[in-house]
Amino acid sequence: MGRRKLAAGNWKMNGAKAALAEIEALEAAFPAPDCDVLICPPATLVSAMAAIGSTVKVGGQDCHANASGAHTGDISAEILADAGATAVLVGHSERRADHGESDADVNAKAEAAWRAGLIAVICVGETESERTEGKALEIVGGQLAGSVPAGATGANSVIAYEPVWAIGTGLVPTLEDIAEMHDFMRAELAKSHPDAAEDFRLLYGGSVKPSNAAEIFAVSNVDGGLVGGASLKAADFGGIIKAASEG
Ligand code: PEP
């Protein structure tokens, strides 16, 4: 069976209660899209967003590896699940850069997500200098090896390739470069996870917009997108859901 596309949004540190109107608009416009839809809002909105409708599934943006305890300011996968989340991002480049998260940390967070019944959206991607130096495949291969636990399957995990230099910059790799990376990731996963490799959804992330989503989602081994800025408004994200539904 083919892989169902996923349109995933990451609101980052944006979104007060009024932003829930964007989810209501998406629910009205897409009662039954031909793709999965996920939005990861700030943790304060998870519960209210999960209560709105059935099209938009809700995710966290990060989780602690432990289920509970003395970790001020952190949130566990169990607490996210209790609030209505069905997924959580782990290893986003902003977490890796701002909070020094290592591949081992990301690996532990992915296992924590599964423990709570959440899908782990495991993020990888090279920096601009790593790409310029011709090291993009090597870097992403290393991140996959370190960040994707042995127990990962297509049902409990999604892999998001997000070149750091394309996030929030308006820069996008060529379609050939996206295809090269996604084909490479599938081949690496076939070595590390031979039974699951064909089932993993591989998302592309980095300046996806309604105007470029269809061509990106048509690329070999691209099974949808992880979208930052263009996920904040229903009018923009709706175009991306449409592209994922038709792709
Ligand atoms: C992201 O934050 O994961 C992202 C891809 O952001 P943007 O779409 O704004 O580049």
XYZ file of N, CA and C and ligand atoms in Angstrom:
751
model
N 0.842 -1.199 0.000
C 0.000 0.000 0.000
C 0.879 1.251 0.000
N 0.450 2.280 -0.730
C 1.247 3.497 -0.808
C 1.251 4.245 0.523
N 2.220 5.104 0.657
C 2.301 5.899 1.877
C 1.362 7.103 1.750
N 0.537 7.322 2.759
C -0.378 8.469 2.752
C 0.411 9.727 3.083
N 0.209 10.774 2.316
C 0.991 11.987 2.555
C 0.574 12.656 3.866
N 1.516 13.410 4.411
C 1.290 14.120 5.681
C 1.658 15.590 5.502
N 0.703 16.461 5.795
C 0.970 17.904 5.857
C 1.078 18.274 7.323
N 2.295 18.597 7.765
C 2.528 18.872 9.187
C 2.949 20.327 9.359
N 2.389 20.985 10.360
C 2.721 22.385 10.633
C 3.386 22.519 11.990
N 4.370 23.393 12.057
C 5.082 23.679 13.302
C 4.917 25.163 13.589
N 4.115 25.465 14.597
C 3.848 26.873 14.903
C 4.977 27.519 15.706
N 5.915 26.730 16.169
C 7.027 27.252 16.982
C 6.464 28.096 18.143
N 7.121 29.236 18.472
C 6.650 30.040 19.612
C 5.688 31.120 19.103
N 4.656 30.665 18.384
C 3.633 31.561 17.843
C 2.277 30.940 18.114
N 1.326 31.777 18.499
C -0.033 31.275 18.632
C -0.610 31.494 20.008
N -1.483 32.522 20.111
C -2.306 32.705 21.306
C -3.671 32.087 21.012
N -4.587 32.174 21.970
C -5.879 31.480 21.812
C -6.611 31.873 20.532
N -6.468 33.129 20.132
C -7.186 33.601 18.934
C -6.791 32.805 17.691
N -5.611 32.222 17.712
C -5.134 31.475 16.532
C -5.920 30.188 16.313
N -6.685 29.773 17.307
C -7.497 28.558 17.130
C -8.521 28.736 16.008
N -8.837 29.997 15.680
C -9.755 30.260 14.557
C -9.185 29.707 13.253
N -7.862 29.656 13.143
C -7.243 29.102 11.922
C -7.555 27.609 11.805
N -7.599 26.920 12.928
C -7.897 25.475 12.914
C -9.369 25.266 12.577
N -10.226 26.138 13.137
C -11.657 26.031 12.790
C -11.844 26.217 11.297
N -11.094 27.151 10.704
C -11.207 27.393 9.252
C -10.716 26.178 8.465
N -9.645 25.549 8.919
C -9.137 24.356 8.220
C -10.137 23.201 8.325
N -10.726 23.039 9.502
C -11.709 21.956 9.677
C -12.898 22.169 8.746
N -13.320 23.426 8.582
C -14.470 23.709 7.708
C -14.112 23.469 6.246
N -12.873 23.814 5.874
C -12.472 23.703 4.460
C -12.106 22.268 4.075
N -11.641 21.481 5.034
C -11.148 20.121 4.719
C -11.788 19.083 5.648
N -13.073 18.782 5.434
C -13.702 17.797 6.319
C -13.104 16.399 6.174
N -12.588 16.081 4.989
C -12.010 14.729 4.791
C -10.943 14.773 3.703
N -9.785 15.383 4.000
C -8.741 15.485 2.965
C -8.108 14.125 2.664
N -7.480 14.053 1.493
C -6.796 12.811 1.094
C -5.349 12.812 1.583
N -5.143 13.302 2.770
C -3.804 13.267 3.385
C -4.017 13.411 4.883
N -2.991 13.116 5.667
C -3.052 13.374 7.104
C -2.603 14.807 7.365
N -3.183 15.407 8.389
C -2.872 16.803 8.731
C -2.501 16.858 10.211
N -1.387 17.501 10.499
C -0.902 17.623 11.880
C -0.447 19.055 12.102
N -0.842 19.645 13.222
C -0.303 20.954 13.616
C 0.311 20.812 15.003
N 1.520 21.364 15.148
C 2.206 21.362 16.439
C 2.227 22.789 16.974
N 1.273 23.138 17.830
C 1.201 24.496 18.375
C 2.034 24.589 19.652
N 2.139 25.779 20.247
C 2.703 25.858 21.589
C 1.905 24.937 22.518
N 2.556 24.416 23.543
C 1.914 23.424 24.425
C 0.626 23.952 25.050
N 0.555 25.273 25.245
C -0.634 25.858 25.874
C -1.896 25.640 25.044
N -1.742 25.401 23.735
C -2.915 25.276 22.862
C -3.257 23.829 22.520
N -2.442 22.878 22.966
C -2.652 21.488 22.527
C -4.062 21.010 22.882
N -4.455 21.222 24.117
C -5.730 20.694 24.583
C -6.902 21.312 23.822
N -6.909 22.624 23.698
C -8.017 23.306 23.015
C -8.039 22.956 21.535
N -6.865 22.840 20.925
C -6.813 22.516 19.490
C -7.330 21.093 19.248
N -6.978 20.189 20.151
C -7.395 18.790 19.977
C -8.906 18.650 20.073
N -9.546 19.593 20.757
C -10.998 19.491 20.966
C -11.788 20.021 19.768
N -11.119 20.646 18.808
C -11.864 21.350 17.754
C -12.496 20.419 16.721
N -11.723 19.497 16.175
C -12.300 18.701 15.092
C -11.522 17.448 14.833
N -11.769 16.828 13.683
C -11.159 15.521 13.438
C -10.101 15.537 12.348
N -10.088 16.566 11.484
C -9.104 16.592 10.401
C -7.708 16.889 10.930
N -7.606 17.925 11.750
C -6.297 18.380 12.219
C -5.910 17.629 13.487
N -4.907 16.762 13.357
C -4.353 16.100 14.537
C -3.351 17.074 15.170
N -3.117 16.908 16.457
C -2.321 17.886 17.196
C -1.066 17.228 17.749
N 0.049 17.959 17.662
C 1.308 17.426 18.163
C 2.027 18.406 19.053
N 2.947 17.900 19.862
C 3.849 18.752 20.623
C 5.058 19.109 19.773
N 5.842 20.085 20.251
C 7.036 20.511 19.500
C 8.307 19.894 20.048
N 8.195 19.261 21.212
C 9.348 18.643 21.870
C 8.807 17.865 23.061
N 9.547 16.895 23.551
C 9.175 16.257 24.824
C 10.456 15.880 25.560
N 10.329 15.777 26.874
C 11.424 15.273 27.708
C 11.484 13.756 27.574
N 12.630 13.185 27.827
C 12.747 11.723 27.723
C 12.049 11.014 28.888
N 11.900 11.713 30.027
C 11.252 11.086 31.186
C 9.748 11.332 31.164
N 9.023 10.491 31.884
C 7.559 10.608 31.910
C 7.086 11.710 32.853
N 7.866 11.971 33.900
C 7.496 13.001 34.884
C 8.730 13.297 35.721
N 8.639 14.312 36.574
C 9.744 14.560 37.494
C 10.141 16.009 37.581
N 11.297 16.246 38.206
C 11.763 17.595 38.508
C 12.509 18.174 37.306
N 11.774 18.622 36.326
C 12.355 19.168 35.089
C 11.577 20.429 34.717
N 11.874 21.512 35.437
C 11.110 22.737 35.304
C 11.113 23.248 33.861
N 9.929 23.518 33.367
C 9.787 24.090 32.022
C 9.691 23.057 30.925
N 9.968 21.796 31.242
C 9.867 20.743 30.218
C 8.466 20.143 30.219
N 8.214 19.348 29.199
C 6.924 18.666 29.103
C 7.189 17.236 28.656
N 6.417 16.309 29.212
C 6.654 14.902 28.846
C 5.692 14.470 27.742
N 6.055 13.385 27.089
C 5.190 12.825 26.050
C 3.861 12.398 26.657
N 3.908 11.889 27.903
C 2.674 11.450 28.556
C 1.723 12.632 28.790
N 2.296 13.790 29.178
C 1.440 14.964 29.427
C 0.854 15.466 28.105
N 1.653 15.422 27.053
C 1.134 15.821 25.723
C 0.005 14.888 25.294
N 0.208 13.596 25.499
C -0.830 12.627 25.103
C -2.104 12.864 25.911
N -1.933 13.149 27.198
C -3.092 13.399 28.054
C -3.875 14.630 27.586
N -3.154 15.597 26.997
C -3.804 16.822 26.511
C -4.449 16.630 25.136
N -4.209 15.473 24.520
C -4.860 15.230 23.225
C -3.914 15.157 22.049
N -2.607 15.260 22.297
C -1.648 15.145 21.191
C -1.580 13.704 20.701
N -1.275 13.566 19.403
C -1.063 12.224 18.845
C 0.354 12.068 18.306
N 1.122 13.147 18.340
C 2.480 13.115 17.786
C 3.325 14.165 18.504
N 4.634 14.094 18.286
C 5.519 15.131 18.837
C 6.758 15.230 17.946
N 7.179 16.476 17.693
C 8.446 16.692 16.981
C 9.584 16.390 17.941
N 10.615 15.724 17.454
C 11.838 15.563 18.256
C 13.039 15.880 17.370
N 13.993 16.602 17.946
C 15.218 16.903 17.213
C 15.093 17.986 16.166
N 14.070 18.864 16.299
C 14.023 20.005 15.363
C 15.349 20.763 15.470
N 15.796 21.321 14.360
C 17.124 21.962 14.368
C 17.191 23.118 15.359
N 16.033 23.755 15.635
C 16.065 24.849 16.614
C 16.270 24.300 18.021
N 15.793 23.092 18.297
C 16.068 22.433 19.586
C 17.539 21.984 19.628
N 17.997 21.421 18.509
C 19.398 20.970 18.487
C 20.331 22.166 18.700
N 20.022 23.314 18.046
C 20.919 24.475 18.130
C 20.731 25.248 19.435
N 19.470 25.531 19.808
C 19.220 26.396 20.966
C 19.402 25.666 22.292
N 19.214 24.347 22.276
C 19.238 23.599 23.536
C 20.301 22.504 23.540
N 21.164 22.530 22.534
C 22.287 21.593 22.511
C 21.871 20.135 22.470
N 20.738 19.838 21.852
C 20.279 18.441 21.849
C 21.112 17.600 20.888
N 21.576 16.461 21.384
C 22.405 15.548 20.592
C 21.525 14.483 19.936
N 22.129 13.725 19.036
C 21.399 12.604 18.439
C 20.914 11.641 19.527
N 21.738 11.424 20.547
C 21.338 10.504 21.625
C 20.119 11.048 22.372
N 20.098 12.367 22.594
C 18.917 12.972 23.248
C 17.677 12.749 22.387
N 17.822 12.978 21.088
C 16.683 12.865 20.172
C 16.189 11.421 20.142
N 17.124 10.493 20.115
C 16.799 9.069 20.132
C 15.963 8.726 21.374
N 16.387 9.239 22.529
C 15.665 8.952 23.783
C 14.275 9.596 23.764
N 14.180 10.774 23.167
C 12.875 11.452 23.092
C 11.927 10.694 22.170
N 12.459 10.129 21.087
C 11.603 9.351 20.181
C 11.043 8.138 20.928
N 11.892 7.493 21.709
C 11.399 6.334 22.473
C 10.380 6.765 23.527
N 10.585 7.965 24.088
C 9.611 8.487 25.067
C 8.267 8.732 24.380
N 8.321 9.238 23.165
C 7.076 9.487 22.424
C 6.302 8.180 22.265
N 6.986 7.118 21.845
C 6.299 5.829 21.649
C 5.724 5.302 22.954
N 6.517 5.483 24.035
C 6.070 4.996 25.353
C 4.697 5.584 25.699
N 4.477 6.840 25.255
C 3.212 7.517 25.550
C 2.179 7.310 24.440
N 2.536 6.527 23.433
C 1.590 6.279 22.337
C 1.580 7.353 21.277
N 2.593 8.219 21.273
C 2.675 9.289 20.266
C 3.550 8.870 19.094
N 3.264 9.431 17.922
C 4.150 9.288 16.765
C 5.304 10.275 16.951
N 6.521 9.815 16.768
C 7.696 10.700 16.834
C 8.006 11.217 15.432
N 8.026 12.529 15.290
C 8.449 13.142 14.024
C 9.909 13.545 14.225
N 10.809 12.714 13.720
C 12.242 12.842 14.013
C 12.879 13.719 12.934
N 13.457 14.855 13.353
C 13.963 15.846 12.389
C 15.485 15.741 12.233
N 15.921 15.850 10.985
C 17.352 15.839 10.658
C 17.599 16.902 9.595
N 18.855 17.271 9.390
C 19.161 18.234 8.328
C 20.514 18.872 8.525
N 21.160 19.210 7.417
C 22.507 19.782 7.469
C 22.466 21.307 7.524
N 23.546 21.906 8.001
C 23.682 23.367 7.984
C 24.183 23.811 6.605
N 24.185 25.132 6.424
C 24.630 25.675 5.144
C 26.095 25.319 4.874
N 26.946 25.451 5.899
C 28.364 25.171 5.649
C 28.579 23.687 5.376
N 27.806 22.840 6.033
C 27.951 21.403 5.776
C 27.562 21.071 4.326
N 26.520 21.752 3.819
C 26.160 21.507 2.411
C 27.244 22.065 1.482
N 27.704 23.267 1.764
C 28.716 23.870 0.905
C 29.969 23.006 0.841
N 30.280 22.388 1.955
C 31.483 21.530 1.997
C 31.228 20.137 1.428
N 30.012 19.920 0.897
C 29.713 18.628 0.277
C 29.453 17.514 1.266
N 29.080 17.901 2.516
C 28.927 16.883 3.560
C 27.478 16.578 3.914
N 26.522 17.072 3.114
C 25.102 16.970 3.504
C 24.679 15.513 3.727
N 25.019 14.635 2.793
C 24.585 13.239 2.922
C 25.224 12.587 4.148
N 26.500 12.862 4.333
C 27.220 12.270 5.476
C 26.604 12.736 6.807
N 26.287 14.035 6.893
C 25.713 14.578 8.135
C 24.341 13.966 8.406
N 23.505 13.948 7.382
C 22.150 13.418 7.576
C 22.208 11.908 7.849
N 23.107 11.217 7.176
C 23.269 9.783 7.447
C 23.643 9.544 8.903
N 24.534 10.359 9.428
C 24.944 10.234 10.829
C 23.791 10.551 11.775
N 23.009 11.586 11.435
C 21.873 11.944 12.299
C 20.826 10.831 12.311
N 20.591 10.238 11.131
C 19.636 9.117 11.087
C 20.138 7.965 11.966
N 21.407 7.639 11.822
C 21.965 6.516 12.579
C 21.849 6.769 14.084
N 22.060 8.030 14.494
C 22.056 8.330 15.933
C 20.678 8.634 16.502
N 19.783 9.165 15.669
C 18.515 9.695 16.203
C 17.336 8.762 16.055
N 17.408 7.815 15.114
C 16.247 6.945 14.861
C 16.461 5.627 15.613
N 15.683 5.384 16.665
C 15.899 4.166 17.460
C 15.621 2.900 16.660
N 16.174 1.806 17.146
C 16.029 0.520 16.446
C 14.570 0.120 16.292
N 13.725 0.535 17.235
C 12.321 0.106 17.202
C 11.428 0.938 16.303
N 12.015 1.846 15.528
C 11.177 2.733 14.695
C 10.476 1.954 13.594
N 9.207 2.292 13.380
C 8.417 1.719 12.287
C 7.689 2.863 11.578
N 7.082 2.521 10.455
C 6.304 3.527 9.739
C 5.087 3.978 10.525
N 4.644 3.166 11.473
C 3.469 3.525 12.276
C 3.829 4.422 13.454
N 5.029 4.253 14.025
C 5.351 5.040 15.223
C 6.287 6.219 14.944
N 6.775 6.331 13.699
C 7.744 7.397 13.411
C 7.566 7.967 12.012
N 7.873 9.251 11.907
C 7.968 9.968 10.634
C 9.337 10.624 10.653
N 10.002 10.682 9.505
C 11.321 11.343 9.455
C 11.165 12.628 8.643
N 11.654 13.735 9.195
C 11.573 15.019 8.487
C 12.973 15.492 8.137
N 13.222 15.666 6.840
C 14.492 16.251 6.390
C 14.305 17.750 6.256
N 15.041 18.502 7.071
C 14.921 19.954 7.049
C 16.320 20.562 6.987
N 16.773 20.926 5.791
C 18.068 21.605 5.733
C 17.993 22.903 6.534
N 18.907 23.084 7.470
C 18.814 24.208 8.413
C 18.797 25.539 7.664
N 19.542 25.604 6.564
C 19.668 26.853 5.812
C 18.403 27.190 5.037
N 17.469 26.261 4.948
C 16.219 26.512 4.219
C 15.074 26.874 5.163
N 15.302 26.744 6.465
C 14.215 26.998 7.426
C 14.048 28.492 7.638
N 12.873 28.994 7.274
C 12.532 30.396 7.515
C 13.310 31.382 6.665
N 13.986 30.918 5.640
C 14.832 31.806 4.838
C 14.270 32.097 3.456
N 13.299 31.305 3.016
C 12.816 31.430 1.633
C 13.687 30.662 0.655
N 14.790 30.104 1.137
C 15.662 29.302 0.263
C 15.165 27.858 0.268
N 15.191 27.239 -0.896
C 14.761 25.839 -1.010
C 15.808 25.112 -1.857
N 16.194 23.894 -1.491
C 17.113 23.147 -2.355
C 16.457 22.903 -3.713
N 17.263 22.574 -4.707
C 16.680 22.197 -5.990
C 15.897 20.895 -5.808
N 14.976 20.658 -6.722
C 14.200 19.409 -6.629
C 15.134 18.213 -6.763
N 16.197 18.367 -7.534
C 17.186 17.273 -7.695
C 17.885 17.013 -6.368
N 18.220 18.084 -5.642
C 18.896 17.900 -4.350
C 17.951 17.271 -3.326
N 16.667 17.662 -3.373
C 15.698 17.051 -2.447
C 15.571 15.557 -2.775
N 15.476 15.242 -4.067
C 15.349 13.828 -4.473
C 16.579 13.039 -4.044
N 17.752 13.621 -4.233
C 18.978 12.903 -3.858
C 18.966 12.573 -2.365
N 18.584 13.583 -1.555
C 18.593 13.358 -0.101
C 17.523 12.359 0.324
N 16.338 12.479 -0.231
C 15.255 11.576 0.197
C 15.516 10.142 -0.272
N 16.071 9.985 -1.465
C 16.433 8.635 -1.927
C 17.521 8.062 -1.019
N 18.479 8.931 -0.652
C 19.568 8.503 0.236
C 19.012 8.073 1.599
N 18.077 8.873 2.135
C 17.526 8.531 3.457
C 16.798 7.191 3.399
N 16.020 6.986 2.329
C 15.297 5.704 2.198
C 16.308 4.542 2.152
N 17.404 4.745 1.425
C 18.410 3.682 1.300
C 19.107 3.440 2.648
N 19.392 4.507 3.378
C 20.020 4.338 4.703
C 19.078 3.589 5.648
N 17.792 3.961 5.607
C 16.819 3.311 6.483
C 16.631 1.843 6.091
N 16.807 1.550 4.806
C 16.690 0.150 4.363
C 17.800 -0.693 4.972
N 18.951 -0.048 5.253
C 20.051 -0.788 5.893
C 19.791 -0.930 7.394
N 19.350 0.163 8.034
C 19.198 0.126 9.498
C 17.873 -0.489 9.937
N 16.825 -0.331 9.120
C 15.479 -0.801 9.479
C 14.873 -1.533 8.275
N 15.464 -2.665 7.904
C 15.056 -3.311 6.641
C 13.572 -3.639 6.550
N 12.952 -3.972 7.667
C 11.532 -4.357 7.596
C 10.592 -3.154 7.518
N 11.071 -1.973 7.935
C 10.179 -0.807 8.032
C 10.476 0.275 7.009
N 11.619 0.173 6.344
C 12.112 1.312 5.548
C 11.101 1.833 4.533
N 10.387 0.950 3.880
C 9.442 1.388 2.841
C 8.206 2.055 3.435
N 7.987 1.857 4.729
C 6.772 2.392 5.357
C 6.957 3.796 5.928
N 8.203 4.192 6.203
C 8.417 5.502 6.828
C 7.966 6.620 5.897
N 7.235 7.577 6.444
C 6.971 8.789 5.667
C 8.145 9.743 5.857
N 8.699 10.212 4.743
C 9.843 11.129 4.755
C 9.336 12.501 4.338
N 9.307 13.444 5.285
C 8.823 14.795 4.997
C 9.977 15.679 4.581
N 9.690 16.630 3.692
C 10.644 17.698 3.420
C 10.180 18.935 4.195
N 11.113 19.658 4.812
C 10.782 20.913 5.491
C 11.821 21.979 5.202
N 11.352 23.220 5.032
C 12.252 24.344 4.763
C 11.657 25.212 3.688
N 10.940 26.289 4.139
C 10.352 27.274 3.216
C 9.348 26.661 2.242
N 8.597 25.643 2.705
C 7.480 25.131 1.885
C 6.352 26.159 1.933
N 5.780 26.430 0.772
C 4.679 27.394 0.650
C 3.627 26.799 -0.271
N 2.438 27.423 -0.321
C 1.433 26.906 -1.261
C 1.963 26.899 -2.695
N 2.842 27.851 -3.026
C 3.313 27.971 -4.417
C 4.350 26.909 -4.805
N 5.024 26.298 -3.849
C 6.032 25.284 -4.226
C 5.710 23.884 -3.684
N 4.626 23.763 -2.915
C 4.347 22.481 -2.250
C 4.113 21.358 -3.254
N 3.336 21.620 -4.303
C 2.975 20.529 -5.222
C 4.214 19.949 -5.888
N 5.123 20.823 -6.327
C 6.310 20.292 -7.017
C 7.231 19.559 -6.045
N 7.307 20.019 -4.812
C 8.153 19.333 -3.826
C 7.528 17.974 -3.456
N 6.211 17.946 -3.281
C 5.557 16.695 -2.863
C 5.556 15.655 -3.980
N 5.845 16.105 -5.219
C 5.906 15.152 -6.336
C 7.288 14.509 -6.464
N 8.251 14.975 -5.657
C 9.619 14.455 -5.756
C 9.686 13.042 -5.171
N 10.541 12.241 -5.752
C 10.768 10.865 -5.310
C 11.000 10.787 -3.800
N 10.263 9.907 -3.140
C 10.424 9.656 -1.703
C 10.089 10.841 -0.799
N 9.372 11.827 -1.321
C 8.850 12.901 -0.462
C 7.389 12.576 -0.161
N 7.093 12.388 1.121
C 5.763 11.939 1.526
C 4.984 13.024 2.258
N 5.340 14.276 1.975
C 4.648 15.391 2.600
C 5.647 16.417 3.096
N 5.157 17.355 3.915
C 6.025 18.448 4.344
C 5.871 18.769 5.812
N 6.945 19.331 6.377
C 6.905 19.943 7.704
C 7.079 21.441 7.465
N 6.086 22.203 7.893
C 5.948 23.588 7.455
C 5.912 24.520 8.653
N 6.759 25.541 8.646
C 6.759 26.519 9.726
C 5.850 27.688 9.412
N 6.430 28.752 8.856
C 5.703 30.006 8.636
C 4.382 29.847 7.903
N 4.358 29.022 6.879
C 3.140 28.891 6.068
C 2.097 27.982 6.709
N 2.337 27.544 7.955
C 1.296 26.761 8.636
C 0.471 27.627 9.575
N 0.856 28.903 9.721
C 0.201 29.742 10.737
C -1.169 30.239 10.303
N -1.373 30.365 9.003
C -2.646 30.888 8.480
C -3.347 29.797 7.680
N -4.640 29.636 7.928
C -5.408 28.596 7.230
C -5.342 28.793 5.721
N -5.317 30.030 5.283
C -5.313 30.273 3.831
C -4.046 29.695 3.196
N -2.915 29.839 3.858
C -1.651 29.294 3.336
C -1.581 27.774 3.533
N -1.861 27.335 4.746
C -1.702 25.904 5.013
C -2.739 25.099 4.223
N -3.875 25.722 3.955
C -4.880 25.050 3.130
C -4.327 24.703 1.758
N -3.528 25.600 1.188
C -2.919 25.322 -0.119
C -1.950 24.147 -0.037
N -1.313 24.016 1.090
C -0.353 22.917 1.275
C -1.097 21.594 1.514
N -2.190 21.658 2.251
C -3.021 20.444 2.433
C -3.560 19.982 1.080
N -3.969 20.955 0.265
C -4.506 20.618 -1.070
C -3.412 19.921 -1.896
N -2.215 20.475 -1.863
C -1.111 19.874 -2.623
C -0.815 18.463 -2.128
N -0.847 18.266 -0.810
C -0.575 16.926 -0.260
C -1.708 15.958 -0.611
N -2.932 16.453 -0.667
C -4.079 15.599 -1.003
C -4.017 15.140 -2.449
N -3.502 16.030 -3.285
C -3.501 15.711 -4.727
C -2.222 15.014 -5.150
N -1.205 15.052 -4.306
C 0.105 14.517 -4.697
C 0.199 13.003 -4.612
C 10.250 24.470 10.362
O 10.230 25.215 11.318
O 10.298 23.255 10.577
C 10.199 25.026 9.025
C 10.373 24.224 8.005
O 9.994 26.384 8.896
P 9.653 27.202 7.539
O 8.589 26.435 6.807
O 9.159 28.524 8.028
O 10.900 27.286 6.748
